[in-house]
Coordinates of C-alpha atoms in Angstrom, one line a residue:
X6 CA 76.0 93.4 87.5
X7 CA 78.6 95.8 88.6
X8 CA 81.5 96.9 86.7
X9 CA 84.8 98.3 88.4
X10 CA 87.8 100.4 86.5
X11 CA 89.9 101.3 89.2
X12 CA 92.8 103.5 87.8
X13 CA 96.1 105.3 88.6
X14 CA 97.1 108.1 86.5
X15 CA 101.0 108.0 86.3
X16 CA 100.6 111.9 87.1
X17 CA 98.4 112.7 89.8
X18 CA 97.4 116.0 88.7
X19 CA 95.9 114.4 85.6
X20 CA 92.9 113.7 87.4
X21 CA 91.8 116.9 88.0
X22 CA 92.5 118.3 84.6
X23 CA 90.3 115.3 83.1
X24 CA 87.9 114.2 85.3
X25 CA 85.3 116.5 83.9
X26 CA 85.8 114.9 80.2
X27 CA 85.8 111.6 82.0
X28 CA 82.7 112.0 83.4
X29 CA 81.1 113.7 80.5
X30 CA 82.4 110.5 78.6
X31 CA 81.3 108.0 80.7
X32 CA 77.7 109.8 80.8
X33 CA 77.7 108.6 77.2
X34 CA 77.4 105.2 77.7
X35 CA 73.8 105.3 79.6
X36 CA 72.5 105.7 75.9
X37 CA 73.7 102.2 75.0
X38 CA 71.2 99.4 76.0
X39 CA 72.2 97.5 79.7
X40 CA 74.0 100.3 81.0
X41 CA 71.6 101.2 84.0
X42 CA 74.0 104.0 85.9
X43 CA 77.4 105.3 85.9
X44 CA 79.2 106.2 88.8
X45 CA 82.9 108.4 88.8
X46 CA 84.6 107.9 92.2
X47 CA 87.5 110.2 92.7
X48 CA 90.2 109.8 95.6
X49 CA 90.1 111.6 98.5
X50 CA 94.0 110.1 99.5
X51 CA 97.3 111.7 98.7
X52 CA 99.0 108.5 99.2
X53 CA 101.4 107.2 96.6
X54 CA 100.1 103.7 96.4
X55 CA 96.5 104.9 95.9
X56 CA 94.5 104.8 92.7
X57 CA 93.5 108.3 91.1
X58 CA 89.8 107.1 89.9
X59 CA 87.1 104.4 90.7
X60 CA 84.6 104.2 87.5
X61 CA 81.6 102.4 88.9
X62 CA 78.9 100.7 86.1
X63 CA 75.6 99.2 86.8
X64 CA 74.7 97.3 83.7
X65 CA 73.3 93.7 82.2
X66 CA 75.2 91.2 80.7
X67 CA 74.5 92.6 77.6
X68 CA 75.2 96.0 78.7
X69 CA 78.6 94.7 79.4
X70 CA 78.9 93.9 75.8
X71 CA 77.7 96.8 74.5
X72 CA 80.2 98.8 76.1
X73 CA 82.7 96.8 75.4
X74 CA 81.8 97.2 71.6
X75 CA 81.6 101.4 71.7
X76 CA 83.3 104.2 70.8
X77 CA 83.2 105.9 74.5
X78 CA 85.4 102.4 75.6
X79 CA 87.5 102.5 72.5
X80 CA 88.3 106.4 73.0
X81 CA 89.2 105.8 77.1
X82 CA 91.4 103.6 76.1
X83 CA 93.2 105.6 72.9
X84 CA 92.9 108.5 75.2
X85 CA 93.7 107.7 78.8
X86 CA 95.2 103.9 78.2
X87 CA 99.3 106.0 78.1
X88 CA 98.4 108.1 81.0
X89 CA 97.6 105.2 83.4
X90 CA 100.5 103.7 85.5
X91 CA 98.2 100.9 86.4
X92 CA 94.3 99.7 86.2
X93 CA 92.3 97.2 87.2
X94 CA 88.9 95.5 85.9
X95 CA 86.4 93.9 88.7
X96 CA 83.0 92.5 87.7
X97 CA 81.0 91.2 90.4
X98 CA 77.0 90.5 91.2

């Protein structure tokens, strides 16, 4: 299945300061069992009403759960959760 977080950073220059450590995080979770491949999408648009990041996750069901369950979800949420003027979660086949 495919996982989607789709965020906006509430300053847009966040994104360029942290997408390294983002992606460095989100490398973590292909050590947990399910995740198959991570993806970081960054903007290309300006635009106001655009969002800063696209995090793209190729995982199983239980992979899913597993993330759900770690640290690496728990810390970009404690982390980047107050940074975010908005997000968005999409699963889909």
């Amino acid at each position: 299945m495919k996982h989607y977080i789709i965020a906006k950073f509430k300053d847009r220059n966040d994104i360029e300061r942290f997408l390294p450590d983002i992606t460095a995080l989100f490398n973590k979770t292909l050590n947990l069992k399910g995740v198959e491949r991570v993806d970081i999408h960054k903007s290309n648009s300006t635009r106001e009403n655009r969002y800063s990041i696209m995090i793209e996750m190729t995982l199983t069901p239980e992979g899913l759960e597993n993330f759900d369950a770690s640290e690496v979800h728990r810390y970009w949420k404690s982390t980047y959760g107050d940074r975010l003027e908005s997000k968005a979660i999409f699963d889909c086949e």
